[in-house]
Coordinates of C-alpha atoms in Angstrom, one line a residue:
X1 CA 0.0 0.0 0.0
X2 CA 2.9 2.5 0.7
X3 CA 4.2 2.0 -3.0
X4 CA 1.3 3.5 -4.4
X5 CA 0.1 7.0 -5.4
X6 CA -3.1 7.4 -3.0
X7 CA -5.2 10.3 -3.2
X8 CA -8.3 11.3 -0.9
X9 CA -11.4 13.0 -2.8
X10 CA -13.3 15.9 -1.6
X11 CA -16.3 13.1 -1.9
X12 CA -14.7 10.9 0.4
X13 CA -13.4 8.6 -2.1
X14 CA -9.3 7.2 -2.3
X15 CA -8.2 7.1 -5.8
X16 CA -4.9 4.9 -5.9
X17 CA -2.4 5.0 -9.1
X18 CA 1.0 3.3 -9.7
X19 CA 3.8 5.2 -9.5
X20 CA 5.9 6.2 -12.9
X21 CA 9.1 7.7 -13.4
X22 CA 8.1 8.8 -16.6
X23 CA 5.0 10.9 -15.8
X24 CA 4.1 14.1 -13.5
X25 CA 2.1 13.7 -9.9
X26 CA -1.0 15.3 -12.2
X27 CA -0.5 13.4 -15.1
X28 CA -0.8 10.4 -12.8
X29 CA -3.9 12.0 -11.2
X30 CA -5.5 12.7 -14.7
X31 CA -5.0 9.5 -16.3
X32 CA -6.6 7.8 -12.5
X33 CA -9.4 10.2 -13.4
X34 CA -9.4 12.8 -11.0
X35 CA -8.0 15.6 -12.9
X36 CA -10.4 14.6 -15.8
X37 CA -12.2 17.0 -17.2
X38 CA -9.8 20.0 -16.0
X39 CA -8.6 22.7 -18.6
X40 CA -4.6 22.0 -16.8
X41 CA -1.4 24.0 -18.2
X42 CA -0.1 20.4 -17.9
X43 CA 3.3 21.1 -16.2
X44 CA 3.5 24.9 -16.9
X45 CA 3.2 25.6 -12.5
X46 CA 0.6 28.4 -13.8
X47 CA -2.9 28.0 -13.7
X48 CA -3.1 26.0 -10.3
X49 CA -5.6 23.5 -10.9
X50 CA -3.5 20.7 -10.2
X51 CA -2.9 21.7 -6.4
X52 CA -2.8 19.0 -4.4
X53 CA -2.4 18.5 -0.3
X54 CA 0.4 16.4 1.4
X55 CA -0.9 14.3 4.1
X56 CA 2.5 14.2 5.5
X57 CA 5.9 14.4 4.6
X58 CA 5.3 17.6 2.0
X59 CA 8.3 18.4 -0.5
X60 CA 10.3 21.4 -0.3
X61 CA 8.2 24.5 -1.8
X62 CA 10.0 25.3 -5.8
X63 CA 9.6 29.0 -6.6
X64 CA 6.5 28.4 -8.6
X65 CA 4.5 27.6 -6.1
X66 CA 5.5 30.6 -4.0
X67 CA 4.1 32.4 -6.8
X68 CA 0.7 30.5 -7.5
X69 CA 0.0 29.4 -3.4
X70 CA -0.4 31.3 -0.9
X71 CA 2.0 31.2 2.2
X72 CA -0.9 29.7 4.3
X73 CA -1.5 26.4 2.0
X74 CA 2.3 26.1 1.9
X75 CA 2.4 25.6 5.3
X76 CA -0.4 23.3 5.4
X77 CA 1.0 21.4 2.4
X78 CA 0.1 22.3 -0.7
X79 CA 2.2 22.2 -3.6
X80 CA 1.1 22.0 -7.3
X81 CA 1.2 18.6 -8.5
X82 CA 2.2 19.3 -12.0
X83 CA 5.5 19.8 -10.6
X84 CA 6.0 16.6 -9.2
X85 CA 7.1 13.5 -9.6
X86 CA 4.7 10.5 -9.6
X87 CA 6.4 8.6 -6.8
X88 CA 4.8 7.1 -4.0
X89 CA 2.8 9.8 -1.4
X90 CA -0.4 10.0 0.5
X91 CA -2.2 13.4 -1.2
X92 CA -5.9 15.0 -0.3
X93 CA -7.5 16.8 -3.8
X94 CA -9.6 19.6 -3.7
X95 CA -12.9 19.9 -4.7
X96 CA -12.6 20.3 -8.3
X97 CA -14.9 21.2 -10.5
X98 CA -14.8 19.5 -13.7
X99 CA -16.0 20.8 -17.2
X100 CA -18.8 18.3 -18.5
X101 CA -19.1 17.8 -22.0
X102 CA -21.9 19.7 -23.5
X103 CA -24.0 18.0 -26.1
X104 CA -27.4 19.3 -28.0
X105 CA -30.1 17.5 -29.8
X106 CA -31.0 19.4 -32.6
X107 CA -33.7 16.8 -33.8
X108 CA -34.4 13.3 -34.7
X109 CA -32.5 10.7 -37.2
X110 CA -34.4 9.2 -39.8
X111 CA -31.2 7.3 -41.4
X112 CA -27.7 6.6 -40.7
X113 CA -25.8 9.7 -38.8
X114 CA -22.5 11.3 -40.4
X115 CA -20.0 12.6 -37.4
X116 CA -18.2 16.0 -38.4
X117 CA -15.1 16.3 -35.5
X118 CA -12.8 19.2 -35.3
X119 CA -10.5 17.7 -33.2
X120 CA -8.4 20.7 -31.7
X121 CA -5.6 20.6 -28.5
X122 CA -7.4 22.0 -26.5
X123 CA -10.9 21.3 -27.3
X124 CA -13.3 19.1 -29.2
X125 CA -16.6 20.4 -31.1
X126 CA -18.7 17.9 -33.3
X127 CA -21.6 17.4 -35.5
X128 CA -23.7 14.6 -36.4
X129 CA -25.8 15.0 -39.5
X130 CA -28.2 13.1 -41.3
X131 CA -28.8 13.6 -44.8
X132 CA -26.8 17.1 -44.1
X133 CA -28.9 18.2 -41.3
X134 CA -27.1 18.5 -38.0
X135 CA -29.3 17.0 -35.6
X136 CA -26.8 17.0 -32.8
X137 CA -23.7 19.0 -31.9
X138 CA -21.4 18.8 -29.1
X139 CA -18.6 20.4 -27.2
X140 CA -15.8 19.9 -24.6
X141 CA -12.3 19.7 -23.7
X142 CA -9.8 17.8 -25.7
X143 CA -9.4 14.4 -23.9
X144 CA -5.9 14.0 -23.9
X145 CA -5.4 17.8 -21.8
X146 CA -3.8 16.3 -19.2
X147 CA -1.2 14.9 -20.8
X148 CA 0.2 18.3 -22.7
X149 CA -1.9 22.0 -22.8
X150 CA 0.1 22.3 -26.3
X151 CA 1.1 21.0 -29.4
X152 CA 5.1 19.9 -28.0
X153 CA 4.3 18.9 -24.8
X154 CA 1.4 16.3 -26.3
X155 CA 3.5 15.4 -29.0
X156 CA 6.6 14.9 -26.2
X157 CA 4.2 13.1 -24.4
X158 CA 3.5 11.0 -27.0
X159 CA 7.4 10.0 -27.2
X160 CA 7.1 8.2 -23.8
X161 CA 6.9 4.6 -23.3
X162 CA 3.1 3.5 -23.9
X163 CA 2.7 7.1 -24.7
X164 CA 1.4 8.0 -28.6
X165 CA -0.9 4.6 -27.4
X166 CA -2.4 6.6 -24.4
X167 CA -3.1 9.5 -26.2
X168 CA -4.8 7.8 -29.4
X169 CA -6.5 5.4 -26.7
X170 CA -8.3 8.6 -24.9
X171 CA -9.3 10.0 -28.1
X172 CA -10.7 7.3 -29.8
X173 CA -12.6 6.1 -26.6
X174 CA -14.1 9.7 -26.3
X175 CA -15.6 8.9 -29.7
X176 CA -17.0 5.8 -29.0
X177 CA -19.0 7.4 -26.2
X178 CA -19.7 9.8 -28.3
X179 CA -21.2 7.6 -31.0
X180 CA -23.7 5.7 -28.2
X181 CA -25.2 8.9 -27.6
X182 CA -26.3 9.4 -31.2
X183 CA -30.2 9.4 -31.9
X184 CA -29.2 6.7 -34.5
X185 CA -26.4 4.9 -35.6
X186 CA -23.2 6.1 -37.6
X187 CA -22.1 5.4 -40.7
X188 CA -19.1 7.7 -41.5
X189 CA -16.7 10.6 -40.0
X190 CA -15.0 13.1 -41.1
X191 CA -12.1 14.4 -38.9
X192 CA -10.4 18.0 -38.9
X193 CA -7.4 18.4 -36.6
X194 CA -4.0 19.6 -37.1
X195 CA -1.6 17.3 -38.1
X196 CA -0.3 16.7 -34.8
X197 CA -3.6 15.7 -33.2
X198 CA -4.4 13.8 -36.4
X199 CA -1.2 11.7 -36.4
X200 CA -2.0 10.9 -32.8
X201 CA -5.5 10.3 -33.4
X202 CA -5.0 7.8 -35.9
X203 CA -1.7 6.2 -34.0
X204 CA 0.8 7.1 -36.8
X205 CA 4.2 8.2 -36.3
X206 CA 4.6 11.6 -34.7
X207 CA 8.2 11.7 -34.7
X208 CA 8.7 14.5 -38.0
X209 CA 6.7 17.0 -36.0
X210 CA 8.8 16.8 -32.7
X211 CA 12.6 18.3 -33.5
X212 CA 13.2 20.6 -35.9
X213 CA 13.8 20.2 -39.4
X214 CA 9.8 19.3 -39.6
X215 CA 9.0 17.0 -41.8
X216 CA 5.1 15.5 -42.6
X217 CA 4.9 12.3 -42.8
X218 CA 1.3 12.0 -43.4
X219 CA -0.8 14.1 -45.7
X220 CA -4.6 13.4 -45.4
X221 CA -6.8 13.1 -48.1
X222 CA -7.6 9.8 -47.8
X223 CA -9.8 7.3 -45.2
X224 CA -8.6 6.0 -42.1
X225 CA -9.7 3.5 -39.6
X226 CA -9.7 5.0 -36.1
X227 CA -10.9 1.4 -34.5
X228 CA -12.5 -2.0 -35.7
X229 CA -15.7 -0.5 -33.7
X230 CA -16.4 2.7 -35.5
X231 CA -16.7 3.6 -39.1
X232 CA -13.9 4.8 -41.0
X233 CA -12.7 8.6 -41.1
X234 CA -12.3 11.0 -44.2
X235 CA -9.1 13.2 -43.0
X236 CA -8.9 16.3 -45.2
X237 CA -5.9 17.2 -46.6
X238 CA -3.2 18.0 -44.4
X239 CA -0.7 21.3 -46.1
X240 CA 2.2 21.3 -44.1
X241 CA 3.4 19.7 -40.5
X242 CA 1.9 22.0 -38.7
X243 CA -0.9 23.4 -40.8
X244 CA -3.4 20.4 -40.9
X245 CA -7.1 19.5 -42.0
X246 CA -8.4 21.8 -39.6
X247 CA -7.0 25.0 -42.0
X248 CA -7.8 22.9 -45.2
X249 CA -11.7 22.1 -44.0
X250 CA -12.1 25.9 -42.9
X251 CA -10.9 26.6 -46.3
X252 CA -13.3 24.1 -47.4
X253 CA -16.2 25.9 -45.7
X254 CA -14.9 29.5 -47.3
X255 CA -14.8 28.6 -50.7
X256 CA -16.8 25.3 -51.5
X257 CA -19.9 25.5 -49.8
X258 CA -23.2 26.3 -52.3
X259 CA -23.2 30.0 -52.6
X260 CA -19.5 31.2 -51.7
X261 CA -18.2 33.8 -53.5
X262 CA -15.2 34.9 -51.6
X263 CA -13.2 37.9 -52.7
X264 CA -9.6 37.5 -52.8
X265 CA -6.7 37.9 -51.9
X266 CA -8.3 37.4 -48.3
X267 CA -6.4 35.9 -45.1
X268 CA -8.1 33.1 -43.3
X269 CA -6.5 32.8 -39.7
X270 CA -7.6 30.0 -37.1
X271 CA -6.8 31.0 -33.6
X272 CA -6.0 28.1 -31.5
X273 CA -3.0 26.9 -29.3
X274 CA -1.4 26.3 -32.8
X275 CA -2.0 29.4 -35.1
X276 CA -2.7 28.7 -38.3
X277 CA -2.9 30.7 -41.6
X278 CA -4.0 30.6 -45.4
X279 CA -3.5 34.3 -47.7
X280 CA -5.5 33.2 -50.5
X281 CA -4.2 35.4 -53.4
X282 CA -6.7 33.8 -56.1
X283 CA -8.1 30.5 -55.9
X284 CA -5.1 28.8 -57.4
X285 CA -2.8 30.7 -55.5
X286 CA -2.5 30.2 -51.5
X287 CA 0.2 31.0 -49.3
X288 CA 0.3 29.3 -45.4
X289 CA 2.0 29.4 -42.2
X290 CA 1.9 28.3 -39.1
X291 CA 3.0 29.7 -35.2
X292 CA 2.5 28.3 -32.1
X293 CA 0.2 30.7 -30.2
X294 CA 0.2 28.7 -27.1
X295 CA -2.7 27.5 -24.9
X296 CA -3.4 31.3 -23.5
X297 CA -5.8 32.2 -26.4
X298 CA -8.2 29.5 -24.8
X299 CA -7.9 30.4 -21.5
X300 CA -5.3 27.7 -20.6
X301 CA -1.9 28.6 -18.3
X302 CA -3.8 32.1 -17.4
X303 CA -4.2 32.5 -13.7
X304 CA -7.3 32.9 -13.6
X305 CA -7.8 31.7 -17.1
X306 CA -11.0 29.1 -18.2
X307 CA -12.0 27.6 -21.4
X308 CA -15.2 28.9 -23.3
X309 CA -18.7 27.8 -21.8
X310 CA -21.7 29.1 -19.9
X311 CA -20.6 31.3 -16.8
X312 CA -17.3 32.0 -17.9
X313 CA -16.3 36.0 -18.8
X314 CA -16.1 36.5 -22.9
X315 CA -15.3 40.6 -21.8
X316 CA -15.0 43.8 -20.1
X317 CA -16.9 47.2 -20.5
X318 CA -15.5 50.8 -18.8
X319 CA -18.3 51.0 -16.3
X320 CA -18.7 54.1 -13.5
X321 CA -16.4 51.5 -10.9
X322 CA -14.1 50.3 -13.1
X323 CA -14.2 47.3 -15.6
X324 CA -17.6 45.4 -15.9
X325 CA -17.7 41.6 -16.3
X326 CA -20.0 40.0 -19.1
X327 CA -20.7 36.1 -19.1
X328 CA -20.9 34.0 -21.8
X329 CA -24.4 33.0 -20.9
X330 CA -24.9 36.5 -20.7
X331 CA -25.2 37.3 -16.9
X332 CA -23.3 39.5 -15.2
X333 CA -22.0 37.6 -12.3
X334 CA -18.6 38.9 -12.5
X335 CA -18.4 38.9 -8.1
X336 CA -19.3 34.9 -8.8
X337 CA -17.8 33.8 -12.1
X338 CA -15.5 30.9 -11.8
X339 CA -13.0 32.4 -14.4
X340 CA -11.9 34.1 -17.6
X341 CA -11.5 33.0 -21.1
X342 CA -8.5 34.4 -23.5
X343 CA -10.3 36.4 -24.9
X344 CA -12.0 37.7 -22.0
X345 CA -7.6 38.1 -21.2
X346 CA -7.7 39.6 -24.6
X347 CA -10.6 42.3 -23.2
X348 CA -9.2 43.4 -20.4
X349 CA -5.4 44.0 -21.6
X350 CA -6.8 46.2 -24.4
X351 CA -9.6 48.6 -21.8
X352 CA -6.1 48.7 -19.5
X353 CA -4.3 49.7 -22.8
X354 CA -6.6 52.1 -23.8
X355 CA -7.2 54.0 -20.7
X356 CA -3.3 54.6 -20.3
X357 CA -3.0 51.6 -17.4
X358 CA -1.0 49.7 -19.1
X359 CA 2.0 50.5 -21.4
X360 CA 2.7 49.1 -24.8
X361 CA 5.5 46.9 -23.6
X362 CA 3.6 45.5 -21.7
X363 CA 3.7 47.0 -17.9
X364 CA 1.6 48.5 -15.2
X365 CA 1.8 52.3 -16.0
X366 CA 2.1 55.0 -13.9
X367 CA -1.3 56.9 -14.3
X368 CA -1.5 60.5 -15.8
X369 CA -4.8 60.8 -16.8
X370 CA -7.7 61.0 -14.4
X371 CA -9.1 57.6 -16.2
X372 CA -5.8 56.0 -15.0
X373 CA -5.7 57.3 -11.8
X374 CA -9.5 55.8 -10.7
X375 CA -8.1 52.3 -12.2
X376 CA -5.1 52.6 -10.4
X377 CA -7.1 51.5 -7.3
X378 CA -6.7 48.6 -8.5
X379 CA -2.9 48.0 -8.9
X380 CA -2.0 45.3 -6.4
X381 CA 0.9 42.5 -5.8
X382 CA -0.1 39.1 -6.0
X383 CA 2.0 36.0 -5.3
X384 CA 4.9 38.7 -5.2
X385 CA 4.2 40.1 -8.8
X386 CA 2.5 43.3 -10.1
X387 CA -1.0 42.9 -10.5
X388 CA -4.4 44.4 -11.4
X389 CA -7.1 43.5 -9.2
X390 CA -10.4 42.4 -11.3
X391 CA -12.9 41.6 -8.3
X392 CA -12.3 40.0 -5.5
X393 CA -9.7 36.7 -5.8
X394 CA -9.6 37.4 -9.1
X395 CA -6.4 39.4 -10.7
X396 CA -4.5 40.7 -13.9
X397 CA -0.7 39.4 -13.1
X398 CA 2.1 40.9 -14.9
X399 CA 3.1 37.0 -15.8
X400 CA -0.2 37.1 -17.8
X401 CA 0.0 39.9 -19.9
X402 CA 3.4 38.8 -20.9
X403 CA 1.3 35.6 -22.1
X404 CA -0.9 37.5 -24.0
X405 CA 2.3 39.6 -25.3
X406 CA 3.7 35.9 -26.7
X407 CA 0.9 35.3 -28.5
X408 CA -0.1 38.9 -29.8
X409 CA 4.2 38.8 -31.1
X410 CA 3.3 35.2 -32.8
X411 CA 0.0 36.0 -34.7
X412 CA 1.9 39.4 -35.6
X413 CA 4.3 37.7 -37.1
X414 CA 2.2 35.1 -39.2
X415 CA 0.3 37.9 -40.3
X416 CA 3.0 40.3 -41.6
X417 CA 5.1 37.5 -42.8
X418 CA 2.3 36.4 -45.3
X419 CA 2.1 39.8 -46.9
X420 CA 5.7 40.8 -47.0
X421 CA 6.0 37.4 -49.3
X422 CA 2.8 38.1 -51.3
X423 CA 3.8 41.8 -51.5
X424 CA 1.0 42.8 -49.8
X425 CA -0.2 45.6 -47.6
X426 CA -3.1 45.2 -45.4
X427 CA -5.0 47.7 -47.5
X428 CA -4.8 45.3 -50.3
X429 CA -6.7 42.5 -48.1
X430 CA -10.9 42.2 -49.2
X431 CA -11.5 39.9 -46.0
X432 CA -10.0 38.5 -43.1
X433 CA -11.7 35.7 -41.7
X434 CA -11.1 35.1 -38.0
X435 CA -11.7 31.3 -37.3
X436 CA -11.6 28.5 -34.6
X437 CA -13.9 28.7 -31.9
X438 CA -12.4 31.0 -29.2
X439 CA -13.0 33.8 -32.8
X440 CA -16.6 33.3 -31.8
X441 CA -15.9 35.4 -28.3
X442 CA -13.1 37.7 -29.3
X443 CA -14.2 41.1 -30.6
X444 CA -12.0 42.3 -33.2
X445 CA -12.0 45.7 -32.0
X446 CA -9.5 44.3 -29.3
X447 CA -7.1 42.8 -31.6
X448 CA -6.7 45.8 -33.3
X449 CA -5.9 47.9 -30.6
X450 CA -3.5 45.4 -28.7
X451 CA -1.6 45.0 -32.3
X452 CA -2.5 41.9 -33.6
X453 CA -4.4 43.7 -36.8
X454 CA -3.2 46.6 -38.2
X455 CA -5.2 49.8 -37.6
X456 CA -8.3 50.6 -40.3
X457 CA -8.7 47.1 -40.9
X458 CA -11.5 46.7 -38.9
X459 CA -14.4 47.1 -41.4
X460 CA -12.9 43.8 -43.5
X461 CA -12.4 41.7 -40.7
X462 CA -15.2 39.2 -40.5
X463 CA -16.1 36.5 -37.3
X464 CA -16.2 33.1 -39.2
X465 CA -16.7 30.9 -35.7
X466 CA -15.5 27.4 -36.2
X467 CA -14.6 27.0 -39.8
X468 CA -12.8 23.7 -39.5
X469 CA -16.3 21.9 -37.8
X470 CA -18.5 23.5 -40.7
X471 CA -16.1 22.4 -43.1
X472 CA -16.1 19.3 -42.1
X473 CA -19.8 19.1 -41.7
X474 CA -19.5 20.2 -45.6
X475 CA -17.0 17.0 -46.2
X476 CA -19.9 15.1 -44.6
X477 CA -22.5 15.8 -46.4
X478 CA -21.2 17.2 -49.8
X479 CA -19.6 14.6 -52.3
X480 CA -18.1 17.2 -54.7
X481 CA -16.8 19.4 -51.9
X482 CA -15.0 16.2 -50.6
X483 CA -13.5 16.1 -54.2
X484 CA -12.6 19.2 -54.2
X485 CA -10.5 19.5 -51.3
X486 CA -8.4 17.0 -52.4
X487 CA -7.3 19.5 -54.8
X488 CA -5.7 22.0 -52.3
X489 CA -2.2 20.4 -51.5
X490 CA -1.2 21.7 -55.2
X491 CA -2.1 25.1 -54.5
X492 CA -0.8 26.0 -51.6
X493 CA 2.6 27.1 -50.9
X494 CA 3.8 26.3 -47.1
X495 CA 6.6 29.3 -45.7
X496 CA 8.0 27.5 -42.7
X497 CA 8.5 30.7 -40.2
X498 CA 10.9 29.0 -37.3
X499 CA 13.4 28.2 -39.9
X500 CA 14.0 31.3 -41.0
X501 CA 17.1 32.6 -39.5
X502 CA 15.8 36.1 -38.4
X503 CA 12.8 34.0 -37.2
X504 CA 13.6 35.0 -33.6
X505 CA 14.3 38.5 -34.1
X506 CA 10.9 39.3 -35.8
X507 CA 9.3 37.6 -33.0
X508 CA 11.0 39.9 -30.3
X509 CA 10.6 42.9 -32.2
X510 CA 6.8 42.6 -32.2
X511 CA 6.8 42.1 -28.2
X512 CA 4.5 45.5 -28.5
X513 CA 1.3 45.7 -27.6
X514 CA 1.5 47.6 -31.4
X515 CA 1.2 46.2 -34.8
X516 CA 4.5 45.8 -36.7
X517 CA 4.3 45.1 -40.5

């Protein structure tokens, strides 16, 4: 009994894993199915959701967790588990709160059902359709999130012993249960990931995508098996080894679906832990590129930070006390909300920015307008870093805004990168399609001010929600589309940004909360 992980549930319940040189305390935890369900930064010692309580014998205390606990749960034992080593201990869990899948029926099945998955890192949305009518859609965290809150860490994951096995395993089991919910039974899939979560997904070798040079070993376009026990899978296209079916069914969705009429050149960019990007010049002509945008865009490794569903904050408004709270589900329960999304983040950095709060590198500012100086109220320390104080327990860190900095400097890049190469300026764009799912809460308006878009390009910046799950509900249920986008590899011209040797450089340079070209 003393060679075994035990842990004590809020419930009353002891879980017991086996310990494993080769996995964290919380990856331990998640795969015993405690931390199931949790949106964790997966070894990151940042969003705190992993804490756990020595019964006795507690480790020493790592600087990390001086910043994320407070000096009180140190002393009683507390350290964050994501840190740890998952060696044998006696542990007490809080009383977590799990996100729960969330799954509507639309209407009832007269026929065989079609599944449309986008299978992102951090999430996963689907559709089932019969005869191209979605009569059930779905939503909920990526199984495997314990195990890696971004595309490296998964894939280094993957690179353990029994690893790539584990993570395919969770995912494929996810869709089984998926499937028995059905109103009817299913006959096909169609599943849009990027090439890292479909290489895993389908149990093929991950190893190009790991160390640099990249190298794709698997290009989509074809049907897979994902297990004896459900039907096989159409996989899109895949363009490049980090740009994946997710980017070719969006495109799908933007120029093959009855009625498009795109104008070019337009930019279609998919916000997600891994940034993706297509400039389509002509519909022959497509340049793309890729940037890892980390998990902070979907509220992942943010103190405070949540991913997307009912309760959670989308964004801020300037009210008379300072900045006002609004919900997802559209309440106002900022004094009780259990968190913020990114871009709820996203919100509040550019109403600090705006207001003269914040500077454009990225720092608390000293304030010199009366605006500033009623916000300043706020300023705080937290964990022994500045701060910004939301509402009560809930806090702006300096650590977070240089998150959102990383990810503003990536999508920057990507974005100025793509026209430099086509020759471009902005002005030249028709559209740019914002896409993935977190683009469904993220007001554009934002972007432009904290420099991800360049100023006056507002009025051609258009929402386009989840373009890789509507693409592949066109796939599903559209013959000739699914024809069609087999034709994309041959058009599109990959630019692989971390190889370039001023790659770095760029990136620094656009550490501004200010657009660069």
């Amino acid at each position: 009994m003393n060679d075994l992980i035990r842990a004590h549930t809020s419930d009353g319940r002891v879980v017991t894993a086996r310990p494993d040189p080769d996995l964290t305390l919380a990856q331990a935890l998640f795969l015993a199915g405690p931390f199931r369900g949790l949106p964790l930064c997966s070894g990151l010692g940042r969003c705190g959701l992993c804490r756990v309580r020595y019964v006795s014998d507690p480790p020493a205390i790592l600087a990390a967790e001086e910043k994320r606990l407070s000096a009180k749960d140190l002393k009683a034992g507390w350290r964050l588990s994501c840190l740890r080593p998952a060696a044998p201990c006696e542990i007490a869990l809080p009383d977590v709160q799990a996100a729960q899948p969330l799954a509507s029926r639309l209407g009832s099945a007269a026929g065989p059902l079609t599944l449309a998955v986008d299978l992102g890192t951090t999430s996963l949305h689907w559709t089932a359709l019969n005869q191209g009518q979605a009569v059930a859609r779905g939503r909920e965290l990526n199984p495997q999130m314990g195990l890696g809150s971004e595309v490296m860490s998964r894939l280094a994951f993957a690179a353990k012993p029994q690893g790539a096995q584990t993570l395919r395993n969770l995912v494929v089991e996810r869709l089984r249960d998926i499937a028995r919910g059905l109103p009817g039974p299913l006959e096909s899939l169609v599943l849009a990931g990027n090439p890292a979560m479909t290489l895993l997904a389908l149990g093929l070798d991950s190893a190009g995508l790991r160390a640099a040079p990249y190298r794709l070993d698997y290009a989509g376009g074809d049907t897979r098996e994902l297990a004896p026990d459900l039907p096989p899978a159409f996989i899109p296209p895949l363009l490049a080894p980090f740009v994946g079916a997710d980017l070719s069914a969006g495109l799908a969705a933007l120029l093959l679906a009855p009625g498009a009429a795109p104008q070019f050149p337009f930019l279609l960019a998919d916000l997600g832990t891994n940034g993706e990007f297509v400039l389509a010049l002509s519909p022959e002509k497509l340049l793309c590129a890729s940037v890892p945008l980390g998990p902070a865009l979907e509220g992942v490794g943010l103190r405070f930070g949540r991913t997307a569903g009912p309760g959670a904050v989308e964004s801020f408004h300037l009210g008379p006390n300072g900045p006002v709270a609004h919900c997802i589900d559209g309440a106002n329960n900022a004094d009780q909300t259990p968190g913020l999304t990114g871009p709820a983040y996203l919100s509040l950095a550019s109403l600090l920015l705006g207001s003269g709060l914040l500077e454009p590198l990225g720092r608390f500012a000293q304030p010199s307008t009366p605006l500033a100086q009623k916000l300043a109220a706020g300023l705080c320390t937290e964990g022994g870093e500045p701060a910004f104080r939301i509402f009560d327990g809930v806090h702006l860190l300096a650590s977070d805004i240089e998150e959102i900095l990383k990810l503003k400097a990536a999508f920057n890049l990507a974005f100025s990168r793509l026209l430099a190469e086509a020759g471009l300026a902005p002005s030249d764009l028709a559209a740019v399609h914002l896409a993935g799912a977190v683009a469904e809460h993220t007001r554009p308006s934002d972007l432009e001010r904290l420099g991800f878009l360049p100023s006056g390009l507002l009025p051609r910046v258009q929402v386009a929600g989840n373009t890789s799950l509507a693409g592949a509900e066109l796939l599903a249920a559209n013959p000739d589309a699914r024809r069609s986008v087999l034709d994309l590899p041959a058009r599109v011209r990959a630019i692989d940004l971390t190889a370039e040797t001023d790659f770095q450089n760029r990136y620094l340079e656009r550490m501004i909360f200010a657009h660069v070209p």
